[in-house]
Tab-separated table of C-alpha atoms in Angstrom:
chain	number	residue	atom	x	y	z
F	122	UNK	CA	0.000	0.000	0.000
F	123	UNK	CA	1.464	3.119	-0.545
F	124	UNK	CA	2.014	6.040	1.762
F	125	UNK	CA	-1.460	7.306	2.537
F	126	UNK	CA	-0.371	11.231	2.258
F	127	UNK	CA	0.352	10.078	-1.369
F	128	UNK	CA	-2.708	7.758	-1.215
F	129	UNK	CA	-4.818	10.399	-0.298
F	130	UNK	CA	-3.262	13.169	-2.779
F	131	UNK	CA	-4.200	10.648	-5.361
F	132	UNK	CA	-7.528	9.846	-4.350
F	133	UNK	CA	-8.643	13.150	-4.397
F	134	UNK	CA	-7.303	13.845	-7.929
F	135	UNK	CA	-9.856	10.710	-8.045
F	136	UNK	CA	-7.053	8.355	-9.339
F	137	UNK	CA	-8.739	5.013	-10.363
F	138	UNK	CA	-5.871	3.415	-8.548
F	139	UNK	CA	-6.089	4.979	-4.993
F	140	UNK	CA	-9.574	5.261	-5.481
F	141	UNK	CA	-9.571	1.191	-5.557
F	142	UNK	CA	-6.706	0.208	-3.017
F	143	UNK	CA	-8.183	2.531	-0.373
F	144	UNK	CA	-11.731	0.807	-0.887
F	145	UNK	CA	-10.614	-2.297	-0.676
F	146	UNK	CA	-8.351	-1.682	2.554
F	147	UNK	CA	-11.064	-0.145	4.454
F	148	UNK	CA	-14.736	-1.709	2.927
F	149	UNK	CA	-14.357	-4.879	4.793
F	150	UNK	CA	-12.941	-3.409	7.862
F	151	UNK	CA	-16.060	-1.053	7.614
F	152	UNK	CA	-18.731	-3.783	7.438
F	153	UNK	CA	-17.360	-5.666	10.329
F	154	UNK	CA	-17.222	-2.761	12.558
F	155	UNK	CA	-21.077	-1.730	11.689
F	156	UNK	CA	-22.137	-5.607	11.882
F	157	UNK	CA	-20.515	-4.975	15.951
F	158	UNK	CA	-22.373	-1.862	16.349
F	159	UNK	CA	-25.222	-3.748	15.722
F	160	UNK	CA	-26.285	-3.121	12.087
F	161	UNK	CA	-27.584	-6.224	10.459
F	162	UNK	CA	-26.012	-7.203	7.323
F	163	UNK	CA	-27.632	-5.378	4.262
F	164	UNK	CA	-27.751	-1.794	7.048
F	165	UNK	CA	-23.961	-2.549	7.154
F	166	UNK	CA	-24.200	-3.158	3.192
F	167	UNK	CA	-25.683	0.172	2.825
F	168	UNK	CA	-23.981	2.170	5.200
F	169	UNK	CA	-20.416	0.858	3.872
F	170	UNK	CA	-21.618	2.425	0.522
F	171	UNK	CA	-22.703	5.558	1.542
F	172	UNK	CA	-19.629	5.819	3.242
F	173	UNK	CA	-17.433	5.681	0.151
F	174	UNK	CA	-20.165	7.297	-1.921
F	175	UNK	CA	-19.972	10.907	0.587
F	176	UNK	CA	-15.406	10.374	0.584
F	177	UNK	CA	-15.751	10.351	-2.957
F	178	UNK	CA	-18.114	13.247	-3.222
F	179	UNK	CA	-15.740	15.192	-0.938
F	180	UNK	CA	-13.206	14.298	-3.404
F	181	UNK	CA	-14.611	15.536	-5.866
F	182	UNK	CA	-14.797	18.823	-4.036
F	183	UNK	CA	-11.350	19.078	-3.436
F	184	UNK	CA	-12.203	18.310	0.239
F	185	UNK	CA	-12.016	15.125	2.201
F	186	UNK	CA	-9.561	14.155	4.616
F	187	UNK	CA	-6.105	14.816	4.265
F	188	UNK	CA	-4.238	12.746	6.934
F	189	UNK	CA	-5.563	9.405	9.098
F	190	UNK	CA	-7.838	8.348	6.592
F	191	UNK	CA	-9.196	5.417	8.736
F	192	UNK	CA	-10.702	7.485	11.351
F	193	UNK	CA	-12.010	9.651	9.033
F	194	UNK	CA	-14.335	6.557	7.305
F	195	UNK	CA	-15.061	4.929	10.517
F	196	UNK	CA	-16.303	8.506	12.217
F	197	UNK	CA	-18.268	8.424	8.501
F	198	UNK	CA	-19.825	5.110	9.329
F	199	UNK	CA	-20.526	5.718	12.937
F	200	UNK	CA	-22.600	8.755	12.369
F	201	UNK	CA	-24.220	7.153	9.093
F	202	UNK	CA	-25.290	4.216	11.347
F	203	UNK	CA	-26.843	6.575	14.261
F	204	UNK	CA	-28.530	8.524	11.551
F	205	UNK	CA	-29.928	5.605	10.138
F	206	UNK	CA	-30.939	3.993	13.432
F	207	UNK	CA	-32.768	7.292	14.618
F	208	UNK	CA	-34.260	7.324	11.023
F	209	UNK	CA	-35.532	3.953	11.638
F	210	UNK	CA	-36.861	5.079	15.500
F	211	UNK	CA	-34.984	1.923	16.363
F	212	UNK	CA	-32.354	1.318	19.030
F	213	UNK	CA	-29.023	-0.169	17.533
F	214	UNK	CA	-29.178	-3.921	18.165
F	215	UNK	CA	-26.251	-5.264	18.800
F	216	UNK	CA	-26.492	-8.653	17.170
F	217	UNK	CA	-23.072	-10.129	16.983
F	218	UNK	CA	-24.799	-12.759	19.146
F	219	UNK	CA	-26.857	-13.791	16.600
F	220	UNK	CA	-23.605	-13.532	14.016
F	221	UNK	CA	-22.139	-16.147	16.107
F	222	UNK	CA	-24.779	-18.434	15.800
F	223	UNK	CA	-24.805	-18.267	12.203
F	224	UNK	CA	-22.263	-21.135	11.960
F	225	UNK	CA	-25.615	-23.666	13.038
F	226	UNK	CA	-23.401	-25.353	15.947
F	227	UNK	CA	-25.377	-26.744	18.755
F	228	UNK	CA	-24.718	-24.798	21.969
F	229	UNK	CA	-24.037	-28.267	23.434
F	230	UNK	CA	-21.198	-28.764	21.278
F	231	UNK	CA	-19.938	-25.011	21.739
F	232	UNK	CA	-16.519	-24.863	23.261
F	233	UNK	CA	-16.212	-22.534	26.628
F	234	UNK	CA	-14.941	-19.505	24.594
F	235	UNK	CA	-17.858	-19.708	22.079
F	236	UNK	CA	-20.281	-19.414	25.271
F	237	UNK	CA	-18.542	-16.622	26.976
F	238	UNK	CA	-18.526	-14.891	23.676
F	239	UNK	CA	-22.042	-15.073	23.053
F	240	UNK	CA	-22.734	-14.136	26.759
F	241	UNK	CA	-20.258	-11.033	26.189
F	242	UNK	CA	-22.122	-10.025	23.296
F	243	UNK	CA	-25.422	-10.135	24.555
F	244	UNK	CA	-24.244	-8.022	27.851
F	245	UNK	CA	-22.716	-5.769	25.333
F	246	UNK	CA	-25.903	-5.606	23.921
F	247	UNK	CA	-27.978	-5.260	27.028
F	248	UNK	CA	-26.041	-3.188	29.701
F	249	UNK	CA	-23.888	-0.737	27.534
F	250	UNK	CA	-24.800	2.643	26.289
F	251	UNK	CA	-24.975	3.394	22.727
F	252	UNK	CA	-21.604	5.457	23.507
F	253	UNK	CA	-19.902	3.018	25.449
F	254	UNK	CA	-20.421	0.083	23.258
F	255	UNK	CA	-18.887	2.717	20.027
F	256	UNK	CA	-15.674	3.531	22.147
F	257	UNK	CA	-15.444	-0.535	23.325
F	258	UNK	CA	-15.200	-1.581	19.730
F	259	UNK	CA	-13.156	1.062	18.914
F	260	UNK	CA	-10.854	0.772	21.139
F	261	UNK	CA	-10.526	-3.121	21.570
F	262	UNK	CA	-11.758	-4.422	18.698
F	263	UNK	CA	-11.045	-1.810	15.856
F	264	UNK	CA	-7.416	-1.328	18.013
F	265	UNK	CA	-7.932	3.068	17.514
F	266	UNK	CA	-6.097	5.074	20.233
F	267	UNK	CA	-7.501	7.251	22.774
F	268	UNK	CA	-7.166	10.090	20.453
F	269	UNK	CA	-8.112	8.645	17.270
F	270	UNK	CA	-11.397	7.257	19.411
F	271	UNK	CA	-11.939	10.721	20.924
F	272	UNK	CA	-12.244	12.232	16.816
F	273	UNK	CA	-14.134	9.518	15.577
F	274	UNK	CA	-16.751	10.234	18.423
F	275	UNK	CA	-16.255	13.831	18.591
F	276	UNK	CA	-15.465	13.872	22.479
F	277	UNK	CA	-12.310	14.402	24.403
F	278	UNK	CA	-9.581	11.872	25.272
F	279	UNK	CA	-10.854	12.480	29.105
F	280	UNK	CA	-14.793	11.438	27.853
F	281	UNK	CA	-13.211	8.318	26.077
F	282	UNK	CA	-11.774	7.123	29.108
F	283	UNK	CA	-14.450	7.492	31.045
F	284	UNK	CA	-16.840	6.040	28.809
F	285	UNK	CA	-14.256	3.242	28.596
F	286	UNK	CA	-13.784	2.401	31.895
F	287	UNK	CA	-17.058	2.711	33.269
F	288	UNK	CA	-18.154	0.328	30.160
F	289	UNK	CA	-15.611	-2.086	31.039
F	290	UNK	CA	-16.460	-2.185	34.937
F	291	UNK	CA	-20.270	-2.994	33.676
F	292	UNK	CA	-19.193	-5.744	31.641
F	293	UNK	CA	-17.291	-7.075	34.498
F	294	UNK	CA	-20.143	-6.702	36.559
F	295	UNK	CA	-22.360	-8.053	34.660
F	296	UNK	CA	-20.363	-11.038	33.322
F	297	UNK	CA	-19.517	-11.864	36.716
F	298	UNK	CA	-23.069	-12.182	37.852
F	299	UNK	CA	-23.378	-14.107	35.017
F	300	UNK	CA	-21.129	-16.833	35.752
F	301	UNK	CA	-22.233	-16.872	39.134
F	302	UNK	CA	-19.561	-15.423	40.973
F	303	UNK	CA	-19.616	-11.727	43.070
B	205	UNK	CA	-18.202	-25.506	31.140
B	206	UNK	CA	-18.220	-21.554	31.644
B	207	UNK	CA	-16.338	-20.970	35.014
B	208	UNK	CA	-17.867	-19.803	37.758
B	209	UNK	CA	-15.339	-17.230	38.719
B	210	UNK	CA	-15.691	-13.320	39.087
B	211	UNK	CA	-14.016	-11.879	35.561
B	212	UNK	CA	-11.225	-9.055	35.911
B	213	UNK	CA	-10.768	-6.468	33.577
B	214	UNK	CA	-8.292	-8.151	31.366
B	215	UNK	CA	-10.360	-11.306	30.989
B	216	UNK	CA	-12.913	-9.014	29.297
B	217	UNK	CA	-10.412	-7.234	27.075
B	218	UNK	CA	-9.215	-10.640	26.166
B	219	UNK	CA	-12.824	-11.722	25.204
B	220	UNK	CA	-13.338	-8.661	23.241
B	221	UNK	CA	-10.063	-9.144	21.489
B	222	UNK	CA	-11.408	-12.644	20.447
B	223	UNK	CA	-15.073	-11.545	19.851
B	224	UNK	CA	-13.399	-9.462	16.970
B	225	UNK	CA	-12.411	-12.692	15.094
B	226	UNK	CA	-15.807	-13.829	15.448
B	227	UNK	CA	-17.641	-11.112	13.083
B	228	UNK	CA	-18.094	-12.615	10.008
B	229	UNK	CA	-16.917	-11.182	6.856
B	230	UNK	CA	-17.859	-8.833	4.028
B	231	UNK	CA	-19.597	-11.349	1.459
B	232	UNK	CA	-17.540	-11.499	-1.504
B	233	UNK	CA	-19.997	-11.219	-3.801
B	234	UNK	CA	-21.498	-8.224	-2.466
B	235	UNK	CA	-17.940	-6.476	-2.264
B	236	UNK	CA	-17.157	-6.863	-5.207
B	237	UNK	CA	-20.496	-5.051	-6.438
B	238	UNK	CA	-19.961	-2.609	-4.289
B	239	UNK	CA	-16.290	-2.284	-5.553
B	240	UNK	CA	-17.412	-1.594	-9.162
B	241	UNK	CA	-20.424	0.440	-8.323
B	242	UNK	CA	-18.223	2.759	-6.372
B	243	UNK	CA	-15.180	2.664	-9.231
B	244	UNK	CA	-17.903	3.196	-11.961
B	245	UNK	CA	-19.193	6.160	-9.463
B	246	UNK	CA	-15.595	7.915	-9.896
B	247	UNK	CA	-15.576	7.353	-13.508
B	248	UNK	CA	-19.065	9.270	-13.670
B	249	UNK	CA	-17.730	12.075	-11.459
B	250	UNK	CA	-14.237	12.589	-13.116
B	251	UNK	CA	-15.624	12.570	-16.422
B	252	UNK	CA	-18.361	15.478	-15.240
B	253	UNK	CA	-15.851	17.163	-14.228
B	254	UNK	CA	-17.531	18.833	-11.254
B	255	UNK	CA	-19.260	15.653	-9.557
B	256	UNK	CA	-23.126	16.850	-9.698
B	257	UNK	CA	-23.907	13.507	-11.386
B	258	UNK	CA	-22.336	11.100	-9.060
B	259	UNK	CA	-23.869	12.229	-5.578
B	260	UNK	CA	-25.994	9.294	-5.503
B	261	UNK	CA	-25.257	7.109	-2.899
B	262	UNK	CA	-25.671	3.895	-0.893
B	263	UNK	CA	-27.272	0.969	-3.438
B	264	UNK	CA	-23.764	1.447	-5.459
B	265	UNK	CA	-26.078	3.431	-8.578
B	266	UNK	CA	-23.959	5.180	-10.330
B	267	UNK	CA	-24.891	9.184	-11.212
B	268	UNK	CA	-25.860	10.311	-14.044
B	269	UNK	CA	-24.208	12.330	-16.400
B	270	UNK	CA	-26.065	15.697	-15.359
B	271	UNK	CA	-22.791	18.078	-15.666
B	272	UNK	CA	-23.276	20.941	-18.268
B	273	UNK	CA	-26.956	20.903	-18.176
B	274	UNK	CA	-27.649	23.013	-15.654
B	275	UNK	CA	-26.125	26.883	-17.420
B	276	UNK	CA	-28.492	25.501	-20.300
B	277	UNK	CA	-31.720	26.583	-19.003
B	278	UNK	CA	-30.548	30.598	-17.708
B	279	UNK	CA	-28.874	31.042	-20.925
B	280	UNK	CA	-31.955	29.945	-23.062
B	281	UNK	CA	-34.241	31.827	-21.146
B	282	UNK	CA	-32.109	35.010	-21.546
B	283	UNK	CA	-32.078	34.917	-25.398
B	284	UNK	CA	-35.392	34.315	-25.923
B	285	UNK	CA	-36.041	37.668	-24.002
B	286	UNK	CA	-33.455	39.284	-25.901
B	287	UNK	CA	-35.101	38.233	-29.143
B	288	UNK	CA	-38.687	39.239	-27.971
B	289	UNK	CA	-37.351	42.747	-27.208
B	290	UNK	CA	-35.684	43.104	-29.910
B	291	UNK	CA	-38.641	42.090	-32.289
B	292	UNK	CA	-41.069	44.311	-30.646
B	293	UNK	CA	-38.509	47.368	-31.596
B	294	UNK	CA	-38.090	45.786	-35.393
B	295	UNK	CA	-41.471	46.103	-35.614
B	296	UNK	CA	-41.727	49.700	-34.027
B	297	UNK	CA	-39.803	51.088	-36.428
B	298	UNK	CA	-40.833	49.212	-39.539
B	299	UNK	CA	-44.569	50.949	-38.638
B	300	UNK	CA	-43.194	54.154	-37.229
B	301	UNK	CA	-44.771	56.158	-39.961
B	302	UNK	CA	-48.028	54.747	-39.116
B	303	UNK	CA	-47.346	54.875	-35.148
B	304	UNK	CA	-47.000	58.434	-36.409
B	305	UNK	CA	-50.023	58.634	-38.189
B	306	UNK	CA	-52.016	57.751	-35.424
B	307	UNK	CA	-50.795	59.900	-32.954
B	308	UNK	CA	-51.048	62.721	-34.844
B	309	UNK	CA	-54.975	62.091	-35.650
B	310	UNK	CA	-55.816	61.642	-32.493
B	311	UNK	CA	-54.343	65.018	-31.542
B	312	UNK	CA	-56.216	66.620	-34.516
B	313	UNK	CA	-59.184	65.067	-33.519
B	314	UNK	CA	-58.614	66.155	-29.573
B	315	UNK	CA	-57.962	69.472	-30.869
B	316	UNK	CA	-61.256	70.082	-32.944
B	317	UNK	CA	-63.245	69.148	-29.989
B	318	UNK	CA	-61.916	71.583	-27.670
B	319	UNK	CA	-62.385	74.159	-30.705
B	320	UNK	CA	-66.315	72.995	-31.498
B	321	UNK	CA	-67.732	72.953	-27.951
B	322	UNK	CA	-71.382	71.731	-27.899
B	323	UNK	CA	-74.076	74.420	-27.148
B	324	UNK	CA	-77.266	73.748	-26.214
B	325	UNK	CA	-80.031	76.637	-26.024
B	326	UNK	CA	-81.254	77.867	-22.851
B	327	UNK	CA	-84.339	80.125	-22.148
B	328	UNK	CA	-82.954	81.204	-19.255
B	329	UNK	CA	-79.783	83.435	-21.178
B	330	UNK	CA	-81.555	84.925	-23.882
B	331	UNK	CA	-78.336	87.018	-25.213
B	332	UNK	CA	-75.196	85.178	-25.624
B	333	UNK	CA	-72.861	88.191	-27.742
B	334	UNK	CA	-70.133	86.342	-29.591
B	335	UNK	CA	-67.518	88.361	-30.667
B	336	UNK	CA	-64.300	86.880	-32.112
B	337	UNK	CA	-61.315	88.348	-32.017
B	338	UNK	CA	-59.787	89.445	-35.005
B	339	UNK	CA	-59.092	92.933	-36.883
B	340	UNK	CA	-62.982	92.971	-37.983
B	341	UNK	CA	-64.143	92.957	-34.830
B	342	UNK	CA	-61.471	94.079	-31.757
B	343	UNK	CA	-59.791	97.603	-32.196
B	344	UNK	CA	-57.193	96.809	-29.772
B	345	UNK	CA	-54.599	93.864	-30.416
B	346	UNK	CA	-56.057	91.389	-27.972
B	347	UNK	CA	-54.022	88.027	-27.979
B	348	UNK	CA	-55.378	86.607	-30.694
B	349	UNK	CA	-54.116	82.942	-30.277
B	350	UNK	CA	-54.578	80.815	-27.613
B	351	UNK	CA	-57.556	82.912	-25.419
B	352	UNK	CA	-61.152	82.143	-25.363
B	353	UNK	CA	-63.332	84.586	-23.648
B	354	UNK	CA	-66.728	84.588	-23.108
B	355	UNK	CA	-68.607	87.666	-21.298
B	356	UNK	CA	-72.458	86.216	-20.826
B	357	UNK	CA	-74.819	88.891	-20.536
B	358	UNK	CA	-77.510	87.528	-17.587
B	359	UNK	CA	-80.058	89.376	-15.769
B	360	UNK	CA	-77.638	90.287	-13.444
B	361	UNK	CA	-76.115	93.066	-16.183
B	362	UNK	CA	-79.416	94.983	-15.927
B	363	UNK	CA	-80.491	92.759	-19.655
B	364	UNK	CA	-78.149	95.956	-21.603
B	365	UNK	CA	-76.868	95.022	-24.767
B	366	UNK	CA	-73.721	94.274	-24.294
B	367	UNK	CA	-71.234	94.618	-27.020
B	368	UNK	CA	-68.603	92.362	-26.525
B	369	UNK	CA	-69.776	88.728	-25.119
B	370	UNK	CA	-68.142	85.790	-26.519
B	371	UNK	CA	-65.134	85.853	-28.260
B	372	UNK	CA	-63.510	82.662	-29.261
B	373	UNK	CA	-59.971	83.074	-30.584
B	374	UNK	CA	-59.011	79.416	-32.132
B	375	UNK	CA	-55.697	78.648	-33.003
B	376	UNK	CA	-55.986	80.026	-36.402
B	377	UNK	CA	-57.004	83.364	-36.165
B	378	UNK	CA	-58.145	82.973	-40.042
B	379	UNK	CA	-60.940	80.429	-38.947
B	380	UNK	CA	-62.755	82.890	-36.677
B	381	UNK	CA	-65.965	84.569	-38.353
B	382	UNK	CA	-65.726	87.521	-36.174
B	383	UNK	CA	-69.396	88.957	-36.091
B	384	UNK	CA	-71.752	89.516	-33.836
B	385	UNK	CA	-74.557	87.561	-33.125
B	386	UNK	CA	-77.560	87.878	-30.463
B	387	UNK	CA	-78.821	84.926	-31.269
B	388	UNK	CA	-79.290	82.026	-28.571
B	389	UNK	CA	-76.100	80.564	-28.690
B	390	UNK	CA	-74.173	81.289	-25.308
B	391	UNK	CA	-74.058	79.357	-22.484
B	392	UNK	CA	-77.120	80.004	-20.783
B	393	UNK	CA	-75.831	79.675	-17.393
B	394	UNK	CA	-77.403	82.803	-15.861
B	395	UNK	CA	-74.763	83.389	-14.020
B	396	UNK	CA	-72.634	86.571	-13.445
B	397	UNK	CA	-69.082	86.593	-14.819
B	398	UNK	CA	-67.524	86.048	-11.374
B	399	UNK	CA	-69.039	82.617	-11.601
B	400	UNK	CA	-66.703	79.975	-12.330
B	401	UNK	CA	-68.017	77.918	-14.748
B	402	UNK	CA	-68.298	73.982	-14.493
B	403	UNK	CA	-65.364	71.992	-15.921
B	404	UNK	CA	-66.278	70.945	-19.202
B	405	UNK	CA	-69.092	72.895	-19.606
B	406	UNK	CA	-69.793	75.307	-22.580
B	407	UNK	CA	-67.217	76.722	-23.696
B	408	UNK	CA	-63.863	76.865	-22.402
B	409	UNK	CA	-63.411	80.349	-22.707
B	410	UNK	CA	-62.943	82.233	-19.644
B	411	UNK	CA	-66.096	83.822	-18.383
B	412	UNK	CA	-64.673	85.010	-15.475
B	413	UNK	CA	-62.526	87.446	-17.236
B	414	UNK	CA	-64.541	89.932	-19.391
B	415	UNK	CA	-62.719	93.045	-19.089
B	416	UNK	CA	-60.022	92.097	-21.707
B	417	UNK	CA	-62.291	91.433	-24.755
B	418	UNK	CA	-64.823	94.288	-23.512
B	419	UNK	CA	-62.570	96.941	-23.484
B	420	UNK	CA	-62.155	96.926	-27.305
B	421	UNK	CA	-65.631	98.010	-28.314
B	422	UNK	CA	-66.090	99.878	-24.989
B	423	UNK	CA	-69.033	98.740	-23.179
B	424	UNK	CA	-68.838	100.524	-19.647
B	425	UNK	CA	-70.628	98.857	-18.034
B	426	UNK	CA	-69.022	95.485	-18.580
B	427	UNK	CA	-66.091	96.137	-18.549
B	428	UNK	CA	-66.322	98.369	-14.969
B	429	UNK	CA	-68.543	96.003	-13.588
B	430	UNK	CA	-65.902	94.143	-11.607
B	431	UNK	CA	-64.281	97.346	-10.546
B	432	UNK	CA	-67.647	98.450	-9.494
B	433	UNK	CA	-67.706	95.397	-6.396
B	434	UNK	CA	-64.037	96.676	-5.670
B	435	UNK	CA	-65.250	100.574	-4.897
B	436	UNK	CA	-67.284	100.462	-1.793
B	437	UNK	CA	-64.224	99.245	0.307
């Protein structure tokens, strides 16, 4: 891949060649972090095209991002996704739960991780705020800094940590009580 | 068997960090759709130069090709003013003569009406005197263009002959028979000069003033009858 300065000089000159290596470095990533948001899978479909549709359009304009193009498309997504979910008047489901269950296996045969994976996602689901589940993926699934998470939901690094830690003590909490122990 | 143990916080980041692997992946077949929708997009964009055709969004549609259509409509719109305003002055001038025409006969006919006023008899001013102005019939040089004056002799002038009474100087001093008439062709308003008379009524001559076409032929009586109101002060 090349340098993304020179990536992103050529993208918005809308160079065929940029244009294509940044979609497909980013698309995929893009769906996967919407389907763990909770967007099913034709929302995330959707969304992941918008997203490229509105970088090209800035583009086009001579605008668009000019360094760290990743948090730039994933702070795209995230607010394409809460539009679309207040559009909708529905809250964001979280249904990596059901994701997981896609591969048909009998909870019987599940191994120990599978379970406490499905039980994280479904706390996930259940006890976290629309906010903290965003900075939880973000920040241990998607791997973005404090900083980078603090841009791509428009708060301060302070906020993120907070929203972090107090997410993290509930899914303690609440796996613990879970499993029985506490 | 799920253990039964309270969970620290790095259990839970390691479970997160393995719930990532778990997301299943972007369907092939629907990337690559989406790969070619949004390449075709660009295409669409860069060849309109400015990106209005290529705005839309989401399915993977490509834009249309709008670019360049949009000056189209001001620029039409424009010209076709231009050329109505321009045809509407052809066509002035090619019938100016005529425009001309026109206005000039309907001044000629404006003007003969305010020379011809309509008269109608009334019993009640037996004596209308017209006198028109002219070397025949005024001594003095009076103005002869442009001043219409008519003195109506009413009961209020004792019923004396008077001399001079209407005189109607038209444009063309050549038109006016100057004689003098006592037949029943004034105004008949039976009023005394001082009266002003209706607009449009009779004749437009100015019956308030009948000093300046008395004073020719001398009547004394006419002509000092205003200065008469003015002595007892």
């Amino acid at each position: 891949m090349k340098d993304e300065s020179a990536l992103l000089k050529a993208a918005t000159s809308l160079d065929q060649d940029a244009l294509a290596s940044i979609f497909d470095e980013y698309a995929p990533a893009l769906y996967k972090y919407l389907l763990r948001l909770g967007a099913g899978s034709q929302e995330a479909d959707q969304i992941t095209g918008d997203v490229f549709a509105r970088v090209l359009e800035k583009f086009s304009e001579g605008k668009g991002p000019r360094k760290n193009l990743r948090s730039y498309l994933f702070q795209t997504a995230y607010h394409l996704l809460v539009d679309d979910s207040r559009h909708r008047q529905r809250t964001a489901i979280l249904d990596v739960a059901d994701t997981i269950k896609q591969d048909s296996t009998p909870v019987q045969s599940m191994t120990e991780d599978k379970l406490l994976l499905e039980k994280l996602a479904k706390t996930m689901e259940r006890e976290l705020t629309e906010e903290q589940r965003n900075v939880i993926v973000l920040r241990f699934q998607e791997e973005f800094s404090l900083k980078e998470t603090a841009e791509i939901i428009g708060k301060n690094v302070n906020a993120v940590k907070a929203l972090q830690n107090r997410g993290i003590n509930r899914l303690r909490e609440a796996m613990s009580r879970e499993n029985g122990g506490e | 068997m799920v253990s039964k143990k309270p969970m620290d916080t790095k259990e839970i980041t390691d479970l997160l960090s393995k719930l990532k692997a778990e997301t299943p992946d972007y369907p092939s077949d629907l990337l690559a759709a989406k790969r070619a929708a949004f390449l075709k997009q660009a295409v669409n964009i860069k060849i309109d130069g400015n990106g209005q055709g290529g705005q839309q969004s989401g399915t993977g549609s490509s834009g249309t090709a709008l670019g360049g259509g949009a000056v189209g409509p001001g620029v039409l719109q424009a010209l076709i003013g231009i050329s109505i305003v321009a045809a509407m002055l052809l066509a002035v001038y090619a019938y100016r003569d005529q425009i001309t025409d026109v206005l000039q006969g309907n001044v000629v006919i404006a003007q003969e009406d305010n020379s011809q006023p309509s008269i109608s008899p009334s019993p009640l001013a037996p004596e209308t005197v017209t006198a028109l102005p002219g070397p025949l019939a005024l001594e003095e040089a009076a103005p002869p263009v442009e001043i219409t004056s008519t003195v109506t002799s009413g009961a209020s002038l004792d019923d004396t002959d008077i001399n001079g009474a209407s005189v109607v100087a038209g444009t063309a001093g050549a038109e006016v028979a100057a004689e003098k008439t006592k037949t029943n062709s004034g105004l008949h308003l039976g009023q005394t000069p001082g009266t002003p008379a209706a607009p449009g009524q009779g004749n437009p001559g100015n019956i308030n003033k009948p000093e300046k076409p008395a004073k020719p032929t001398k009547p004394p009586k006419a002509t000092k009858e205003p200065k008469d109101t003015k002595e007892p002060k």
